[in-house]
CSV table of C-alpha atoms (C1' of nucleotides) in Angstrom, one decimal:
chain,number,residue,atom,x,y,z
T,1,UNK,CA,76.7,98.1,118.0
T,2,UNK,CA,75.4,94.7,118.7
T,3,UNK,CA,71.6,96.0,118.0
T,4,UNK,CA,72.7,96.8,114.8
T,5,UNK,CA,74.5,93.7,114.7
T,6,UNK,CA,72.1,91.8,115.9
T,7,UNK,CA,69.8,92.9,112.4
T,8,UNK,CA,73.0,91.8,110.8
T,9,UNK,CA,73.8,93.5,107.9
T,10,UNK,CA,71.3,92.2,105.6
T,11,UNK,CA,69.0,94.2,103.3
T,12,UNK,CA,65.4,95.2,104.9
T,13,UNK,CA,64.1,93.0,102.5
T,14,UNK,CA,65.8,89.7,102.7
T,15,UNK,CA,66.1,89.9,107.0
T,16,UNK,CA,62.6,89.3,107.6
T,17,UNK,CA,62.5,86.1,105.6
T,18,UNK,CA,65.8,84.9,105.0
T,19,UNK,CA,67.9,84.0,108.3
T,20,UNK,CA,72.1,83.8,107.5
T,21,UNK,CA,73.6,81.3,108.7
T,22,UNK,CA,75.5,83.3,110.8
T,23,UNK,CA,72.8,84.6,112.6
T,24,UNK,CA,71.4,80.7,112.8
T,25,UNK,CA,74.2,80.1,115.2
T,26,UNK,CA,74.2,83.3,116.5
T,27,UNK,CA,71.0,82.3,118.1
T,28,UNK,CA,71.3,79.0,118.4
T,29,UNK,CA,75.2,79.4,120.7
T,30,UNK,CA,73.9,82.7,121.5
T,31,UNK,CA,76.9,84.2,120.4
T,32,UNK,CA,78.9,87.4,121.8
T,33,UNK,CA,79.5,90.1,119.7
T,34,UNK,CA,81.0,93.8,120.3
T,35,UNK,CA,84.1,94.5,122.2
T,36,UNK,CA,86.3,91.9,123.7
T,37,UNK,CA,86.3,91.3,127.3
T,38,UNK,CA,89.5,91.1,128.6
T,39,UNK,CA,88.5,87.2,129.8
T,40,UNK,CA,88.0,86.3,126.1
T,41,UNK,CA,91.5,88.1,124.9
T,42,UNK,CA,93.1,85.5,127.6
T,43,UNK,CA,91.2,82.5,126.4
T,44,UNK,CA,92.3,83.2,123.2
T,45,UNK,CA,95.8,83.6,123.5
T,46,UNK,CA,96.0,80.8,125.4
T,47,UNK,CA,94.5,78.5,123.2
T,48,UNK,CA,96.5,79.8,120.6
T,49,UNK,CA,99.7,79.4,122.3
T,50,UNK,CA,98.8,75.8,122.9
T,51,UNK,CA,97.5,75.2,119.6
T,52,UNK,CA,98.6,77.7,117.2
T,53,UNK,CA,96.8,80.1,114.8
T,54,UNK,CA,94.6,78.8,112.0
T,55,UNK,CA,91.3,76.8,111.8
T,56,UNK,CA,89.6,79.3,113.1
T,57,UNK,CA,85.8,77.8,113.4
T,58,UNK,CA,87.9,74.9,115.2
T,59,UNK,CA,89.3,77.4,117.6
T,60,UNK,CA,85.9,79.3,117.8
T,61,UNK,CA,84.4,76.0,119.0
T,62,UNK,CA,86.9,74.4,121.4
T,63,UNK,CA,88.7,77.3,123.2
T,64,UNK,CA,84.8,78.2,125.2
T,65,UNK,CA,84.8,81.5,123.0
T,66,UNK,CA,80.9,82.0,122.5
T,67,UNK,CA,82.6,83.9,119.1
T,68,UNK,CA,82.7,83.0,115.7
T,69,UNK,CA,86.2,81.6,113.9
T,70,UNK,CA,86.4,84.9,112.0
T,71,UNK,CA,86.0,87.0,115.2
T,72,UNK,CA,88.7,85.3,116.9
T,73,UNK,CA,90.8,85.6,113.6
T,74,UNK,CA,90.4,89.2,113.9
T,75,UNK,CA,90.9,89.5,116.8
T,76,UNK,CA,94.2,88.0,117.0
T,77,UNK,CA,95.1,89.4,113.9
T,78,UNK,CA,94.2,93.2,114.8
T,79,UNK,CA,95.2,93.5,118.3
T,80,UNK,CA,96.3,90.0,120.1
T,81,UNK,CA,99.0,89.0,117.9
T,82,UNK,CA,102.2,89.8,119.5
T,83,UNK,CA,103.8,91.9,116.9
T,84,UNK,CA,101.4,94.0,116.3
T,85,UNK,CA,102.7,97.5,116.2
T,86,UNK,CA,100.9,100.3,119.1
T,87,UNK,CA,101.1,103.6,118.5
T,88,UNK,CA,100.7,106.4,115.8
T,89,UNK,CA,101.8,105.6,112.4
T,90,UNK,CA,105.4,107.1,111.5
T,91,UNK,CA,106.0,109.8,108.7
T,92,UNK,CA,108.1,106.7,107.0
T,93,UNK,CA,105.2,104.7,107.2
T,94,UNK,CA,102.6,107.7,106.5
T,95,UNK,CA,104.8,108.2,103.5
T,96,UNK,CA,104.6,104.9,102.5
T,97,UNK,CA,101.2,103.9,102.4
T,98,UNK,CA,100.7,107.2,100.3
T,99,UNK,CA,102.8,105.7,97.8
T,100,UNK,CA,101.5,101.7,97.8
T,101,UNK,CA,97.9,103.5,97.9
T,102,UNK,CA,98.9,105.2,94.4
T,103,UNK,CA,100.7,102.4,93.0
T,104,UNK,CA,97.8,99.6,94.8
T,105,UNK,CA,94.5,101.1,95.7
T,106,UNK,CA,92.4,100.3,98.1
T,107,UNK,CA,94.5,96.5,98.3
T,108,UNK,CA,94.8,97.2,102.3
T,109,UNK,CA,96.0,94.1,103.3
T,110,UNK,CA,98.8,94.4,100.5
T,111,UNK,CA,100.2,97.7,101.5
T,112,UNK,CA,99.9,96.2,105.2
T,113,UNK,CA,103.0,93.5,104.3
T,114,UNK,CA,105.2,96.4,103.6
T,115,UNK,CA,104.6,97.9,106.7
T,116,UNK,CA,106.1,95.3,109.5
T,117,UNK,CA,103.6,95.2,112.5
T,118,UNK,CA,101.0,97.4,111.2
T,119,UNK,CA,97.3,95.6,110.2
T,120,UNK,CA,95.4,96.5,106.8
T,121,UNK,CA,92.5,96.9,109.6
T,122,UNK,CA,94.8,100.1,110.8
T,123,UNK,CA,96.2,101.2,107.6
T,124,UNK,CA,92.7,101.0,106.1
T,125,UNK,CA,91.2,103.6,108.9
T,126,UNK,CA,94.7,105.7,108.3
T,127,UNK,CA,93.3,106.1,105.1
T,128,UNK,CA,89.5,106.7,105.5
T,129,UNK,CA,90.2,109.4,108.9
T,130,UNK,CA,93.0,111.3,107.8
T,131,UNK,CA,93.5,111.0,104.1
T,132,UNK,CA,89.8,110.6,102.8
T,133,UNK,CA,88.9,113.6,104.8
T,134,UNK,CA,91.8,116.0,103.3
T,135,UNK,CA,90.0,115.0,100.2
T,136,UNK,CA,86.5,115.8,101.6
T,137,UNK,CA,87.5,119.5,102.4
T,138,UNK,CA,88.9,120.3,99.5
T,139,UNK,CA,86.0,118.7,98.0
T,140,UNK,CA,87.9,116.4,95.5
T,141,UNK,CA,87.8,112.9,95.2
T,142,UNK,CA,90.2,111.2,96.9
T,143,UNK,CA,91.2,109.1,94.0
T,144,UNK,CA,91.4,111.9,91.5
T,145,UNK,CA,93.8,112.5,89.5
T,146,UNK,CA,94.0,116.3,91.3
T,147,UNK,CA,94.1,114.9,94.7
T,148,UNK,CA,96.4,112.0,94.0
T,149,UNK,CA,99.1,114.7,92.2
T,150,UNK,CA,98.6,117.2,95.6
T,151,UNK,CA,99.3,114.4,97.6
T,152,UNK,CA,102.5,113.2,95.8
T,153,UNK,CA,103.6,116.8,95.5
T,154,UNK,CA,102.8,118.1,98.5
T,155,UNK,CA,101.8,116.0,100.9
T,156,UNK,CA,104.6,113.5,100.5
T,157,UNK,CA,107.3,115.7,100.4
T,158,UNK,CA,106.6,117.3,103.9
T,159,UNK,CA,106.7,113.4,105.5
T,160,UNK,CA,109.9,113.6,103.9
T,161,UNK,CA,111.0,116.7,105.3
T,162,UNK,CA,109.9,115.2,108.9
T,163,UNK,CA,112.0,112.5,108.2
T,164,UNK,CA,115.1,114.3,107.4
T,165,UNK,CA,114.2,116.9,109.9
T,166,UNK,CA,114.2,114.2,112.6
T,167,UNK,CA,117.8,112.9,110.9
T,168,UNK,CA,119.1,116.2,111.7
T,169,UNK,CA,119.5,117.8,108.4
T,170,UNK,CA,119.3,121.2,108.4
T,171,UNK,CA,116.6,123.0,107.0
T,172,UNK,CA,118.4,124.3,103.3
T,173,UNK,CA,119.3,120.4,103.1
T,174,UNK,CA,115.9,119.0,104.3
T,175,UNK,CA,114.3,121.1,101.8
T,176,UNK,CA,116.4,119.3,99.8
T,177,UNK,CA,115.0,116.0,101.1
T,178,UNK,CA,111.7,117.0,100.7
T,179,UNK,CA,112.0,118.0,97.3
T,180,UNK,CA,113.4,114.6,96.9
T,181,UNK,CA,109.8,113.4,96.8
T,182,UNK,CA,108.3,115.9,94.4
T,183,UNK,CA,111.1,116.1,91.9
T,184,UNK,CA,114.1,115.4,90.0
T,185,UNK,CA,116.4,116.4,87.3
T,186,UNK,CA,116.2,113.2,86.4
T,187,UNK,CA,113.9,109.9,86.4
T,188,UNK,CA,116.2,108.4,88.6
T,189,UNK,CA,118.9,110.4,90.3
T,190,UNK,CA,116.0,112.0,92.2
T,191,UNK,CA,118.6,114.4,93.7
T,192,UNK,CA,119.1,112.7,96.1
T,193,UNK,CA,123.7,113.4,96.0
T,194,UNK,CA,121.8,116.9,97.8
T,195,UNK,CA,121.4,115.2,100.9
T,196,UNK,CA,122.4,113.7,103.7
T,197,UNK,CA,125.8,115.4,104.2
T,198,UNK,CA,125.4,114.5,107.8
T,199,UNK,CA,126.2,111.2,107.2
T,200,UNK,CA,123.6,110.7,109.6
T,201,UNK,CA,123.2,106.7,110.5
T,202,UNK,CA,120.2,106.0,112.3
T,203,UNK,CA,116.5,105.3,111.4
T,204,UNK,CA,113.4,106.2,113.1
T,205,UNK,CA,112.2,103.2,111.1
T,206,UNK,CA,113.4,101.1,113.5
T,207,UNK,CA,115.5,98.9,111.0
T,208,UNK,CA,119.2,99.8,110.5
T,209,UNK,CA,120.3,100.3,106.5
T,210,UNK,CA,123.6,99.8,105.6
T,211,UNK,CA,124.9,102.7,104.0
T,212,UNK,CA,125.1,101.2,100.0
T,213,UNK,CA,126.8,103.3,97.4
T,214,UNK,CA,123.4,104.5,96.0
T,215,UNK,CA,122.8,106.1,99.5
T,216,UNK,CA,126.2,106.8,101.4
T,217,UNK,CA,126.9,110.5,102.3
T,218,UNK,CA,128.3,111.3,98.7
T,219,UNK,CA,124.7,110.4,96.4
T,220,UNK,CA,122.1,109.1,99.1
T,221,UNK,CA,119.1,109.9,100.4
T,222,UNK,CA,118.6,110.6,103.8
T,223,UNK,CA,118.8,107.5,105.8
T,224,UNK,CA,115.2,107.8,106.8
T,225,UNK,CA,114.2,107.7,103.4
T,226,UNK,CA,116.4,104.9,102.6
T,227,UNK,CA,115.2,102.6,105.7
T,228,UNK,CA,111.5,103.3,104.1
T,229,UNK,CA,112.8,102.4,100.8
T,230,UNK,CA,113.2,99.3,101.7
T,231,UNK,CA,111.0,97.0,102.0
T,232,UNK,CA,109.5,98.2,98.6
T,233,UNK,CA,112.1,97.7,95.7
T,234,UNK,CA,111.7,100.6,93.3
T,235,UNK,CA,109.5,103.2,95.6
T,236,UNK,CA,111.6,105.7,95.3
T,237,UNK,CA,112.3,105.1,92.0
T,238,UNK,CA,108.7,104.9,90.9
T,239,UNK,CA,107.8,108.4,92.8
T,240,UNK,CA,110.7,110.0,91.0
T,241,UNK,CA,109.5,108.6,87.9
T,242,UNK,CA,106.3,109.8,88.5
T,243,UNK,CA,107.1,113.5,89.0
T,244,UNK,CA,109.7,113.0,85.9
T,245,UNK,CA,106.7,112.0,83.9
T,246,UNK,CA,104.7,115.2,85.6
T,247,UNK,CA,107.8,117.6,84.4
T,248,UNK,CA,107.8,116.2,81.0
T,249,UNK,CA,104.2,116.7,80.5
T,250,UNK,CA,104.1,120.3,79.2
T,251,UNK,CA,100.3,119.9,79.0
T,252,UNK,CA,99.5,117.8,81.9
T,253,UNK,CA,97.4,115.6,82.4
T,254,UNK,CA,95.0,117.0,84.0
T,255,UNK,CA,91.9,117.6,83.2
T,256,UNK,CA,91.0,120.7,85.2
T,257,UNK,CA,88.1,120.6,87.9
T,258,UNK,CA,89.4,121.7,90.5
T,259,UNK,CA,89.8,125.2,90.0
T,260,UNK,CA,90.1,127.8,93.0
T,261,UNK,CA,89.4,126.7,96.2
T,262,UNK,CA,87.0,128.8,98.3
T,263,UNK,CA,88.2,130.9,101.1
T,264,UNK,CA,85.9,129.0,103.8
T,265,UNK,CA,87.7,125.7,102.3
T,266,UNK,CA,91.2,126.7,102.7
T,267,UNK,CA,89.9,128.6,106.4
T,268,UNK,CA,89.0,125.3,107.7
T,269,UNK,CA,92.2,123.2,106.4
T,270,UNK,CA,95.0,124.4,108.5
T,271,UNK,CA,97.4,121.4,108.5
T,272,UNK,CA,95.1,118.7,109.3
T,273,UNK,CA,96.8,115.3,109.1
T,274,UNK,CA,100.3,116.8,108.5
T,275,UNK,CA,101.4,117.2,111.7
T,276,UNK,CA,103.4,119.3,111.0
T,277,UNK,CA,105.1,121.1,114.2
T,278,UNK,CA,105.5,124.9,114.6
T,279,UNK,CA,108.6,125.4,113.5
T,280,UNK,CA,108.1,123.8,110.2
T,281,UNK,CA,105.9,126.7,109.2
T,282,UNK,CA,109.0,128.8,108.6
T,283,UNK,CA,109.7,127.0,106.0
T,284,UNK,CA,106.3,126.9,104.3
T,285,UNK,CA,105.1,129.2,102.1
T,286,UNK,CA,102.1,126.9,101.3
T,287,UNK,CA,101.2,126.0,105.2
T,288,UNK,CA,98.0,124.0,103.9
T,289,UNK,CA,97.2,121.4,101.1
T,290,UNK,CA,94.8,123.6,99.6
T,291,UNK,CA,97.1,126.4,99.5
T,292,UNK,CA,99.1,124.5,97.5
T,293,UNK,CA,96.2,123.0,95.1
T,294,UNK,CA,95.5,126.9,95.4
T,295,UNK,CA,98.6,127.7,94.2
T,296,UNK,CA,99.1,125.3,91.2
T,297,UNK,CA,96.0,126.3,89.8
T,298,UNK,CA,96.2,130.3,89.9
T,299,UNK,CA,99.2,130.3,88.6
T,300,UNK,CA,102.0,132.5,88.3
T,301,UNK,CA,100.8,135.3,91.2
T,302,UNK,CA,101.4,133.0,94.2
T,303,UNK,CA,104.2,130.8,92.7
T,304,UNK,CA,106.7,133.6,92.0
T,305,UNK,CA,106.1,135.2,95.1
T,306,UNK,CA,108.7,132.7,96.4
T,307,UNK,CA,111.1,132.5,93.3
T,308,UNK,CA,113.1,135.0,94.7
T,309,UNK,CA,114.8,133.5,98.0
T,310,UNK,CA,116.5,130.4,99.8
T,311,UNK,CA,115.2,129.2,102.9
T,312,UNK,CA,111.4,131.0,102.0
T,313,UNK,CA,110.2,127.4,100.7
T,314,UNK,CA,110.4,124.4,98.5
T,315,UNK,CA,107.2,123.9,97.9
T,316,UNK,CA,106.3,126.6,94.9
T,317,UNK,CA,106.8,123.9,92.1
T,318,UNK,CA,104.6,126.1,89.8
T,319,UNK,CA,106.7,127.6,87.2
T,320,UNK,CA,104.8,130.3,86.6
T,321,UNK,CA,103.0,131.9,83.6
T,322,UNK,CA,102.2,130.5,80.3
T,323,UNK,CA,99.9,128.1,81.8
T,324,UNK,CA,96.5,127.9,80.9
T,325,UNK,CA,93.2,125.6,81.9
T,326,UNK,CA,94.5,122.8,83.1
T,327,UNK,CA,97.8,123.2,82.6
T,328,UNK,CA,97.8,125.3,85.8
T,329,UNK,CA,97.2,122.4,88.0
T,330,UNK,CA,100.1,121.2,87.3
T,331,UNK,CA,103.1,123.6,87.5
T,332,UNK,CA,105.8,122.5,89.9
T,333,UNK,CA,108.2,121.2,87.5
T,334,UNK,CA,110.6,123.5,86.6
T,335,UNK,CA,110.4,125.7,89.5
T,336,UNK,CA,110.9,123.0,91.8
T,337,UNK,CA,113.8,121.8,89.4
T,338,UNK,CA,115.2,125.3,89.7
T,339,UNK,CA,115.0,124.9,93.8
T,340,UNK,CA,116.3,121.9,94.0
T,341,UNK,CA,119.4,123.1,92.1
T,342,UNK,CA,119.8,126.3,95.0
T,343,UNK,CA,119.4,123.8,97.4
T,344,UNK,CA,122.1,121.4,96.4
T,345,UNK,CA,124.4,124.2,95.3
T,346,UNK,CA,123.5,124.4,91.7
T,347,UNK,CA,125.3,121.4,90.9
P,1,DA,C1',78.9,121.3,134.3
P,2,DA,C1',76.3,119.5,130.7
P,3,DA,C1',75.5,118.7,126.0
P,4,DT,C1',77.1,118.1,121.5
P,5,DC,C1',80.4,117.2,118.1
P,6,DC,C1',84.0,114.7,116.0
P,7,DG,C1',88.0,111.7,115.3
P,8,DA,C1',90.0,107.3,115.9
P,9,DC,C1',89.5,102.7,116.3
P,10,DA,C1',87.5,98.0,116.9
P,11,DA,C1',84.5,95.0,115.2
P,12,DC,C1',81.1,93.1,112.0
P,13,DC,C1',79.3,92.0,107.5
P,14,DG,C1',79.1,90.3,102.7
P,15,DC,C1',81.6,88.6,99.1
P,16,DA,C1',85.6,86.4,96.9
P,17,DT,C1',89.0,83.0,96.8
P,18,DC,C1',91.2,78.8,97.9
P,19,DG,C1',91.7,74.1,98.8
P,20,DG,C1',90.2,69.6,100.0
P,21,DA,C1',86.7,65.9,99.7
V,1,DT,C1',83.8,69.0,88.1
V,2,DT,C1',81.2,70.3,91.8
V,3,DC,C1',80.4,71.3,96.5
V,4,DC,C1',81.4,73.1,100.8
V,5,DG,C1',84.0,74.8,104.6
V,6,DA,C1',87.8,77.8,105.8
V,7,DT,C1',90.0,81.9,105.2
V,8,DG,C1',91.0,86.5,103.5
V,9,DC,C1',89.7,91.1,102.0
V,10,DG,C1',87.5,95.5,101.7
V,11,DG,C1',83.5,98.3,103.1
V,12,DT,C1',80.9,100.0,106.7
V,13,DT,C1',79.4,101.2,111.2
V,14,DG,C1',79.0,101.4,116.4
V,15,DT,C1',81.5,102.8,120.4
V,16,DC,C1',84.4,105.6,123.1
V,17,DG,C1',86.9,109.4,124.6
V,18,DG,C1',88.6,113.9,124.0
V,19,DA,C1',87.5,118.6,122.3
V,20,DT,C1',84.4,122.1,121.8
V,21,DT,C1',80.3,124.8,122.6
DNA sequence: AAATCCGACAACCGCATCGGA
DNA sequence: TTCCGATGCGGTTGTCGGATT
């Protein structure tokens, strides 16, 4: 790292002559670079517990760090900083970045304030290692409009289903939950009265919600899905909008280009970045994001394979027949409307 | 057991923006 | 208004460790 580093990262052109000014006092402090020793991580907290964060350069010259201020910054910021948040991301938080990356883009350090503890540094290689390579294998762009659709319609409603599964829901009423995400009979009632009839009260969030009337046992979501809603006014609202907007959209709005995935593709896929465990394969007719990207675009064949039964999936939106072009990329509308309605007891 | 591959993460870079002189 | 330093942001890459061959 630090050879490369030490070229810095200008162009081939401009290193020979020109000299940054970083890499002035680079060699003139003979500055460290690469990984933190454990030393420097102790130097740095210290000073900032004397002294507090901020003016950084200052810091970078007074604490005896041979770094520079925006080192130290990240440093702090990306690992020091007491509440910084260790471990793998949740499903809530998963499911959430999802969401702020389709409302936000690539605005890392924004999604980051909605997810307490967690650094736009983190978030930003969640995205890029997991996400960006679903993408890659399906050989789609990961901000296409195909990708960004699977995603919503597939990807986000099995987060949800963790989530619920972890509340305890059992599986006819997690499918439920999970087709929370994908659809609704309506913008905003997301049917969302299907679930939680366990009146379950805790969070793997890690932030207690006071059941409200919009999410008590009689018309809310599962509390797992509520504690996520939080922090972003309007999330759930917006993805129930979105899929609202997808089922009103006879035509779609797709433009086609994905078209059949090849064999090898959808070989390789397995559940990659799901995490899903075992046990949720039972409940999966489409066990891989290509087999549902699959499934949306051939059609009727593979989507009314499921139409039949409860409990044998919620996740064949595609409604089957009549589609054509691109109009089979984006089936699960009605279908999934239909499920949803089994699930909740056709209410 | 050794070599290679690959995913995850930490860290750096350039550029943009902000605020004070 | 302009300049300049400080800070923040997003893109990129090196390193490390575990998995696979």
């Amino acid at each position: 790292m630090s050879q490369r580093r030490g070229a810095g990262g200008l162009g081939a052109a401009n290193s020979a002559v020109i000299m940054s000014k970083q890499q002035q006092e680079a060699e003139e402090m003979e500055l460290r670079r690469g990984p933190w020793t454990l030393e420097e991580d102790n130097l740095l907290m210290n000073y900032i517990a004397c002294h507090g964060e901020g003016r950084w350069n200052l810091l970078a010259r007074c604490s005896g760090l041979k770094r520079t201020g925006k080192s130290c910054r990240l440093r702090w910021l990306n690992y020091l900083k007491p509440d910084i948040k260790r471990g793998n991301l949740t499903p809530e938080e998963q499911l959430l970045i999802l969401e702020l990356h389709s409302k936000w883009g690539n605005r890392w350090s924004r999604i980051a304030q909605h997810l307490p503890g967690r650094t736009d540094n983190e978030i930003k290689n969640y995205w890029r290692t997991r996400v960006q390579k679903q993408a890659r294998q399906l050989k789609v762009d990961a901000n296409s409009t195909v990708f960004r659709d699977a995603v919503r319609c597939y990807w986000m409603p099995r987060l949800l289903e963790k989530m619920a599964a972890a509340d305890q829901i059992p599986p006819p009423l997690h499918h439920a939950a999970g087709a929370m995400a994908g659809v609704s009979s309506s913008p905003f009632d997301g049917g969302s009265h299907l679930i939680n009839h366990n009146n379950v009260s805790s969070s793997s969030y890690g932030h207690q919600i006071e059941p409200s009337p919009t999410t008590s046992s009689a018309s809310g979501c599962s509390t797992a899905a509520a504690a996520m809603i939080q922090p972003v006014p309007c999330f759930s609202d917006q993805m129930r909008w979105d899929h609202h907007q997808i089922m009103q959209s006879s035509s779609g709005e797709l433009d086609g280009g994905a078209g059949v995935f090849d064999s090898a593709t959808m070989g390789s896929l397995g559940l990659d970045g799901l995490d899903l465990g075992p046990a949720d394969y039972e409940y999966y007719p489409h066990s891989t994001l290509l087999d549902y990207l699959n499934s949306t675009c051939t059609g009727s064949a593979m989507m009314m394979s499921s139409s039949g039964g409860h409990g044998n999936g919620g996740y064949n939106y595609c409604a089957g027949g009549g589609m054509d072009g691109g109009d089979e990329l984006y089936c699960q509308a009605a279908a999934a409307a239909r499920k949803v309605g089994e699930w909740g007891g056709g209410t």
